[in-house]
């Protein structure tokens, strides 16, 4: 797959992109007028971590240690799979809150990109594999709050301000710069996946 300078996968009509995944959130959606607070007293369910006032999956869907992320999913499919679990696709603001944390980190792991920790081409080490890696609690590519692989591995669908799908986090075959917490890529209409 050819990728432009913006990093978004270029696909023709009817072509597929296998490295599109997502995470699910639980709780009332957080929007731009209500910045997430990290002091919420309610605990998160097992397999989720606090991202402001909501709980976000520890791993990309299916949120199961030892399994690869669900890839090749379009926006509607991601929404349906989260609903089937009694959850929803995270909003852009929630994903950003989980990635940046209360200190507003540049990358999920801190303000300096951690070479050899995250599954991106720019990181080397673990990032040299040619496909998404399986979910692993021992992964060093984690936020201090416990969300794993928010940088690289697979692009993650989130709900943008207009309700449309937006892609976050970069993927395994792109440079580390695209895995920064504030980088977002709008999905072109009609993006088709396997």
Tab-separated table of N, CA and C in Angstrom, residues 45-157:
chain	number	residue	atom	x	y	z
A	45	UNK	N	-13.880	-0.989	34.870
A	45	UNK	CA	-14.044	-2.441	34.803
A	45	UNK	C	-12.716	-3.094	34.431
A	46	UNK	N	-12.576	-4.360	34.721
A	46	UNK	CA	-11.372	-5.100	34.351
A	46	UNK	C	-11.146	-4.991	32.849
A	47	UNK	N	-9.897	-4.804	32.449
A	47	UNK	CA	-9.556	-4.684	31.036
A	47	UNK	C	-9.651	-3.275	30.493
A	48	UNK	N	-9.987	-2.308	31.374
A	48	UNK	CA	-10.055	-0.906	30.965
A	48	UNK	C	-9.246	-0.063	31.945
A	49	UNK	N	-8.856	1.127	31.487
A	49	UNK	CA	-8.135	2.076	32.334
A	49	UNK	C	-8.810	3.435	32.246
A	50	UNK	N	-8.579	4.257	33.244
A	50	UNK	CA	-9.182	5.583	33.313
A	50	UNK	C	-8.571	6.493	32.260
A	51	UNK	N	-9.437	7.176	31.524
A	51	UNK	CA	-9.038	8.213	30.571
A	51	UNK	C	-9.930	9.405	30.862
A	52	UNK	N	-9.571	10.171	31.848
A	52	UNK	CA	-10.431	11.268	32.268
A	52	UNK	C	-11.641	10.699	32.986
A	53	UNK	N	-12.824	11.042	32.520
A	53	UNK	CA	-14.042	10.572	33.180
A	53	UNK	C	-14.583	9.279	32.580
A	54	UNK	N	-13.926	8.733	31.586
A	54	UNK	CA	-14.382	7.484	30.969
A	54	UNK	C	-13.322	6.402	31.142
A	55	UNK	N	-13.704	5.191	30.813
A	55	UNK	CA	-12.787	4.061	30.853
A	55	UNK	C	-12.546	3.602	29.420
A	56	UNK	N	-11.281	3.362	29.076
A	56	UNK	CA	-10.896	2.974	27.719
A	56	UNK	C	-10.253	1.591	27.778
A	57	UNK	N	-10.458	0.799	26.738
A	57	UNK	CA	-9.846	-0.529	26.684
A	57	UNK	C	-8.334	-0.441	26.843
A	58	UNK	N	-7.752	-1.401	27.542
A	58	UNK	CA	-6.303	-1.464	27.702
A	58	UNK	C	-5.637	-1.707	26.353
A	59	UNK	N	-6.178	-2.627	25.566
A	59	UNK	CA	-5.636	-2.984	24.251
A	59	UNK	C	-6.604	-2.564	23.155
A	60	UNK	N	-6.124	-2.603	21.915
A	60	UNK	CA	-7.019	-2.447	20.780
A	60	UNK	C	-7.988	-3.638	20.767
A	61	UNK	N	-9.155	-3.468	20.139
A	61	UNK	CA	-10.137	-4.541	20.039
A	61	UNK	C	-9.480	-5.799	19.487
A	62	UNK	N	-9.666	-6.967	20.042
A	62	UNK	CA	-10.716	-7.390	20.975
A	62	UNK	C	-10.377	-7.191	22.451
A	63	UNK	N	-9.352	-6.402	22.739
A	63	UNK	CA	-8.967	-6.096	24.118
A	63	UNK	C	-8.659	-7.376	24.904
A	64	UNK	N	-7.927	-8.280	24.275
A	64	UNK	CA	-7.599	-9.565	24.885
A	64	UNK	C	-6.105	-9.823	24.776
A	65	UNK	N	-5.466	-10.042	25.915
A	65	UNK	CA	-4.038	-10.345	25.903
A	65	UNK	C	-3.802	-11.636	25.120
A	66	UNK	N	-2.709	-11.632	24.332
A	66	UNK	CA	-2.348	-12.805	23.548
A	66	UNK	C	-3.002	-12.879	22.184
A	67	UNK	N	-3.843	-11.903	21.842
A	67	UNK	CA	-4.496	-11.875	20.526
A	67	UNK	C	-4.071	-10.641	19.759
A	68	UNK	N	-3.955	-10.757	18.445
A	68	UNK	CA	-3.646	-9.550	17.656
A	68	UNK	C	-4.869	-8.638	17.627
A	69	UNK	N	-4.653	-7.356	17.313
A	69	UNK	CA	-5.806	-6.458	17.210
A	69	UNK	C	-6.686	-6.823	16.032
A	70	UNK	N	-7.958	-6.513	16.167
A	70	UNK	CA	-8.894	-6.708	15.066
A	70	UNK	C	-8.579	-5.644	14.025
A	71	UNK	N	-8.133	-6.041	12.861
A	71	UNK	CA	-7.803	-5.101	11.796
A	71	UNK	C	-8.776	-5.246	10.639
A	72	UNK	N	-8.604	-4.403	9.652
A	72	UNK	CA	-9.450	-4.482	8.468
A	72	UNK	C	-10.895	-4.157	8.775
A	73	UNK	N	-11.129	-3.196	9.663
A	73	UNK	CA	-12.484	-2.861	10.101
A	73	UNK	C	-12.823	-1.456	9.612
A	74	UNK	N	-13.982	-1.303	9.015
A	74	UNK	CA	-14.398	0.043	8.622
A	74	UNK	C	-15.082	0.725	9.804
A	75	UNK	N	-15.426	1.982	9.628
A	75	UNK	CA	-16.003	2.788	10.703
A	75	UNK	C	-17.288	2.165	11.252
A	76	UNK	N	-18.165	1.745	10.372
A	76	UNK	CA	-19.429	1.149	10.822
A	76	UNK	C	-19.182	-0.166	11.568
A	77	UNK	N	-18.224	-0.960	11.086
A	77	UNK	CA	-17.896	-2.221	11.750
A	77	UNK	C	-17.335	-2.001	13.148
A	78	UNK	N	-16.479	-0.992	13.315
A	78	UNK	CA	-15.919	-0.682	14.629
A	78	UNK	C	-17.025	-0.297	15.608
A	79	UNK	N	-17.953	0.532	15.137
A	79	UNK	CA	-19.070	0.936	15.997
A	79	UNK	C	-19.916	-0.262	16.401
A	80	UNK	N	-20.206	-1.134	15.445
A	80	UNK	CA	-21.033	-2.315	15.725
A	80	UNK	C	-20.355	-3.256	16.718
A	81	UNK	N	-19.040	-3.461	16.575
A	81	UNK	CA	-18.338	-4.365	17.489
A	81	UNK	C	-18.292	-3.812	18.906
A	82	UNK	N	-18.147	-2.504	19.055
A	82	UNK	CA	-18.185	-1.912	20.394
A	82	UNK	C	-19.593	-2.030	20.986
A	83	UNK	N	-20.621	-1.739	20.200
A	83	UNK	CA	-21.999	-1.861	20.691
A	83	UNK	C	-22.292	-3.280	21.147
A	84	UNK	N	-21.762	-4.270	20.434
A	84	UNK	CA	-21.983	-5.676	20.797
A	84	UNK	C	-21.392	-5.995	22.174
A	85	UNK	N	-20.426	-5.210	22.601
A	85	UNK	CA	-19.811	-5.392	23.928
A	85	UNK	C	-20.423	-4.444	24.963
A	86	UNK	N	-21.492	-3.732	24.600
A	86	UNK	CA	-22.123	-2.787	25.516
A	86	UNK	C	-21.316	-1.512	25.691
A	87	UNK	N	-20.519	-1.178	24.693
A	87	UNK	CA	-19.666	0.015	24.742
A	87	UNK	C	-19.845	0.808	23.465
A	88	UNK	N	-18.929	1.719	23.211
A	88	UNK	CA	-18.970	2.547	22.010
A	88	UNK	C	-17.548	2.876	21.601
A	89	UNK	N	-17.367	3.299	20.350
A	89	UNK	CA	-16.049	3.742	19.894
A	89	UNK	C	-15.731	5.029	20.649
A	90	UNK	N	-14.496	5.172	21.097
A	90	UNK	CA	-14.077	6.354	21.851
A	90	UNK	C	-14.180	7.608	20.993
A	91	UNK	N	-14.453	8.738	21.635
A	91	UNK	CA	-14.420	10.006	20.917
A	91	UNK	C	-12.968	10.427	20.748
A	92	UNK	N	-12.750	11.356	19.845
A	92	UNK	CA	-11.415	11.898	19.608
A	92	UNK	C	-10.842	12.484	20.902
A	93	UNK	N	-11.655	13.214	21.658
A	93	UNK	CA	-11.194	13.817	22.904
A	93	UNK	C	-10.830	12.760	23.946
A	94	UNK	N	-11.597	11.684	24.021
A	94	UNK	CA	-11.299	10.616	24.982
A	94	UNK	C	-9.997	9.912	24.627
A	95	UNK	N	-9.824	9.622	23.343
A	95	UNK	CA	-8.591	8.956	22.906
A	95	UNK	C	-7.390	9.844	23.219
A	96	UNK	N	-7.527	11.141	22.938
A	96	UNK	CA	-6.444	12.084	23.227
A	96	UNK	C	-6.151	12.119	24.721
A	97	UNK	N	-7.193	12.141	25.555
A	97	UNK	CA	-7.001	12.156	27.010
A	97	UNK	C	-6.266	10.902	27.469
A	98	UNK	N	-6.614	9.759	26.907
A	98	UNK	CA	-5.945	8.507	27.291
A	98	UNK	C	-4.493	8.507	26.825
A	99	UNK	N	-4.242	9.049	25.652
A	99	UNK	CA	-2.887	9.079	25.098
A	99	UNK	C	-2.001	10.077	25.846
A	100	UNK	N	-2.493	11.283	26.048
A	100	UNK	CA	-1.697	12.349	26.669
A	100	UNK	C	-1.635	12.266	28.187
A	101	UNK	N	-2.699	11.747	28.798
A	101	UNK	CA	-2.765	11.724	30.252
A	101	UNK	C	-2.880	13.123	30.828
A	102	UNK	N	-2.877	13.232	32.140
A	102	UNK	CA	-3.061	14.537	32.776
A	102	UNK	C	-1.889	15.496	32.563
A	103	UNK	N	-0.737	14.987	32.119
A	103	UNK	CA	0.426	15.858	31.886
A	103	UNK	C	0.561	16.288	30.430
A	104	UNK	N	-0.365	15.865	29.572
A	104	UNK	CA	-0.375	16.235	28.152
A	104	UNK	C	0.912	15.819	27.438
A	105	UNK	N	1.250	14.524	27.556
A	105	UNK	CA	2.452	13.973	26.915
A	105	UNK	C	2.377	14.115	25.398
A	106	UNK	N	3.528	14.168	24.750
A	106	UNK	CA	3.599	14.234	23.289
A	106	UNK	C	3.308	12.861	22.673
A	107	UNK	N	3.866	11.812	23.240
A	107	UNK	CA	3.602	10.429	22.832
A	107	UNK	C	2.982	9.720	24.027
A	108	UNK	N	2.349	8.576	23.845
A	108	UNK	CA	1.710	7.893	24.970
A	108	UNK	C	2.671	7.561	26.115
A	109	UNK	N	3.944	7.393	25.804
A	109	UNK	CA	4.920	6.995	26.816
A	109	UNK	C	5.674	8.180	27.431
A	110	UNK	N	5.520	9.377	26.887
A	110	UNK	CA	6.215	10.553	27.418
A	110	UNK	C	6.481	11.584	26.340
A	111	UNK	N	7.324	12.557	26.638
A	111	UNK	CA	7.602	13.643	25.700
A	111	UNK	C	8.731	13.355	24.720
A	112	UNK	N	9.450	12.278	24.922
A	112	UNK	CA	10.506	11.854	24.012
A	112	UNK	C	10.101	10.501	23.442
A	113	UNK	N	10.236	10.339	22.120
A	113	UNK	CA	9.817	9.067	21.539
A	113	UNK	C	10.717	7.936	22.015
A	114	UNK	N	10.130	6.858	22.495
A	114	UNK	CA	10.896	5.743	23.054
A	114	UNK	C	11.361	4.765	21.978
A	115	UNK	N	12.542	4.947	21.448
A	115	UNK	CA	13.065	4.033	20.434
A	115	UNK	C	12.997	2.605	20.958
A	116	UNK	N	12.596	1.700	20.103
A	116	UNK	CA	12.523	0.259	20.377
A	116	UNK	C	11.411	-0.164	21.321
A	117	UNK	N	10.499	0.726	21.693
A	117	UNK	CA	9.409	0.314	22.580
A	117	UNK	C	8.092	0.118	21.853
A	118	UNK	N	7.777	1.027	20.952
A	118	UNK	CA	6.481	0.981	20.285
A	118	UNK	C	6.601	0.381	18.894
A	119	UNK	N	5.522	-0.211	18.435
A	119	UNK	CA	5.495	-0.965	17.187
A	119	UNK	C	5.264	-0.027	15.992
A	120	UNK	N	6.305	0.761	15.674
A	120	UNK	CA	6.292	1.658	14.517
A	120	UNK	C	7.602	1.478	13.779
A	121	UNK	N	7.591	1.765	12.498
A	121	UNK	CA	8.802	1.637	11.691
A	121	UNK	C	9.905	2.544	12.204
A	122	UNK	N	9.544	3.713	12.700
A	122	UNK	CA	10.529	4.652	13.189
A	122	UNK	C	11.160	4.254	14.511
A	123	UNK	N	10.641	3.202	15.164
A	123	UNK	CA	11.147	2.823	16.471
A	123	UNK	C	12.148	1.700	16.451
A	124	UNK	N	12.267	0.958	15.344
A	124	UNK	CA	13.167	-0.190	15.306
A	124	UNK	C	12.729	-1.232	16.311
A	125	UNK	N	13.584	-2.133	16.667
A	125	UNK	CA	13.281	-3.158	17.669
A	125	UNK	C	11.971	-3.846	17.394
A	126	UNK	N	11.053	-3.764	18.361
A	126	UNK	CA	9.757	-4.399	18.198
A	126	UNK	C	9.037	-3.889	16.953
A	127	UNK	N	9.312	-2.653	16.550
A	127	UNK	CA	8.634	-2.038	15.426
A	127	UNK	C	9.111	-2.503	14.072
A	128	UNK	N	9.999	-3.481	14.018
A	128	UNK	CA	10.481	-3.934	12.726
A	128	UNK	C	9.650	-5.082	12.165
A	129	UNK	N	8.698	-5.576	12.921
A	129	UNK	CA	7.827	-6.643	12.414
A	129	UNK	C	7.010	-6.106	11.252
A	130	UNK	N	6.487	-6.978	10.437
A	130	UNK	CA	5.761	-6.545	9.246
A	130	UNK	C	4.262	-6.748	9.377
A	131	UNK	N	3.769	-6.784	10.580
A	131	UNK	CA	2.333	-6.892	10.829
A	131	UNK	C	2.061	-6.446	12.254
A	132	UNK	N	0.787	-6.187	12.589
A	132	UNK	CA	0.489	-5.796	13.965
A	132	UNK	C	0.896	-6.897	14.943
A	133	UNK	N	1.334	-6.509	16.123
A	133	UNK	CA	1.740	-7.496	17.122
A	133	UNK	C	0.565	-7.843	18.038
A	134	UNK	N	0.702	-8.964	18.710
A	134	UNK	CA	-0.357	-9.401	19.619
A	134	UNK	C	-0.357	-8.547	20.875
A	135	UNK	N	-1.494	-8.504	21.540
A	135	UNK	CA	-1.638	-7.749	22.775
A	135	UNK	C	-0.822	-8.418	23.881
A	136	UNK	N	-0.044	-7.614	24.594
A	136	UNK	CA	0.856	-8.161	25.610
A	136	UNK	C	0.968	-7.190	26.778
A	137	UNK	N	0.538	-7.608	27.966
A	137	UNK	CA	0.626	-6.745	29.143
A	137	UNK	C	2.061	-6.374	29.488
A	138	UNK	N	3.027	-7.159	29.004
A	138	UNK	CA	4.431	-6.857	29.272
A	138	UNK	C	4.986	-5.796	28.323
A	139	UNK	N	4.182	-5.329	27.376
A	139	UNK	CA	4.648	-4.330	26.412
A	139	UNK	C	5.106	-3.070	27.130
A	140	UNK	N	6.233	-2.537	26.693
A	140	UNK	CA	6.743	-1.284	27.245
A	140	UNK	C	6.108	-0.081	26.570
A	141	UNK	N	5.341	-0.300	25.499
A	141	UNK	CA	4.661	0.793	24.800
A	141	UNK	C	3.308	1.009	25.483
A	142	UNK	N	3.370	1.654	26.635
A	142	UNK	CA	2.159	1.852	27.429
A	142	UNK	C	2.155	3.241	28.044
A	143	UNK	N	0.959	3.728	28.277
A	143	UNK	CA	0.840	4.990	28.999
A	143	UNK	C	1.083	4.718	30.482
A	144	UNK	N	1.461	5.742	31.249
A	144	UNK	CA	1.597	5.530	32.691
A	144	UNK	C	0.298	5.033	33.332
A	145	UNK	N	-0.838	5.332	32.700
A	145	UNK	CA	-2.131	4.894	33.221
A	145	UNK	C	-2.447	3.447	32.843
A	146	UNK	N	-1.719	2.870	31.857
A	146	UNK	CA	-1.897	1.463	31.540
A	146	UNK	C	-2.481	1.126	30.182
A	147	UNK	N	-2.790	2.106	29.314
A	147	UNK	CA	-3.272	1.797	27.959
A	147	UNK	C	-2.071	1.388	27.109
A	148	UNK	N	-2.193	0.293	26.380
A	148	UNK	CA	-1.067	-0.296	25.645
A	148	UNK	C	-1.230	-0.121	24.135
A	149	UNK	N	-0.116	0.146	23.457
A	149	UNK	CA	-0.036	0.273	22.000
A	149	UNK	C	-0.909	1.386	21.425
A	150	UNK	N	-0.960	2.525	22.092
A	150	UNK	CA	-1.660	3.673	21.514
A	150	UNK	C	-0.796	4.349	20.455
A	151	UNK	N	0.498	4.032	20.431
A	151	UNK	CA	1.401	4.522	19.385
A	151	UNK	C	1.738	3.347	18.493
A	152	UNK	N	1.373	3.435	17.237
A	152	UNK	CA	1.695	2.365	16.298
A	152	UNK	C	0.755	1.179	16.401
A	153	UNK	N	1.233	0.048	15.941
A	153	UNK	CA	0.508	-1.213	15.851
A	153	UNK	C	-0.579	-1.132	14.780
A	154	UNK	N	-1.765	-0.597	15.078
A	154	UNK	CA	-2.787	-0.369	14.050
A	154	UNK	C	-3.356	1.035	14.239
A	155	UNK	N	-3.783	1.646	13.129
A	155	UNK	CA	-4.538	2.890	13.219
A	155	UNK	C	-5.773	2.594	14.060
A	156	UNK	N	-6.253	3.562	14.809
A	156	UNK	CA	-7.436	3.353	15.634
A	156	UNK	C	-8.535	4.325	15.235
A	157	UNK	N	-9.728	3.764	14.969
A	157	UNK	CA	-10.889	4.589	14.686
A	157	UNK	C	-11.329	5.286	15.968
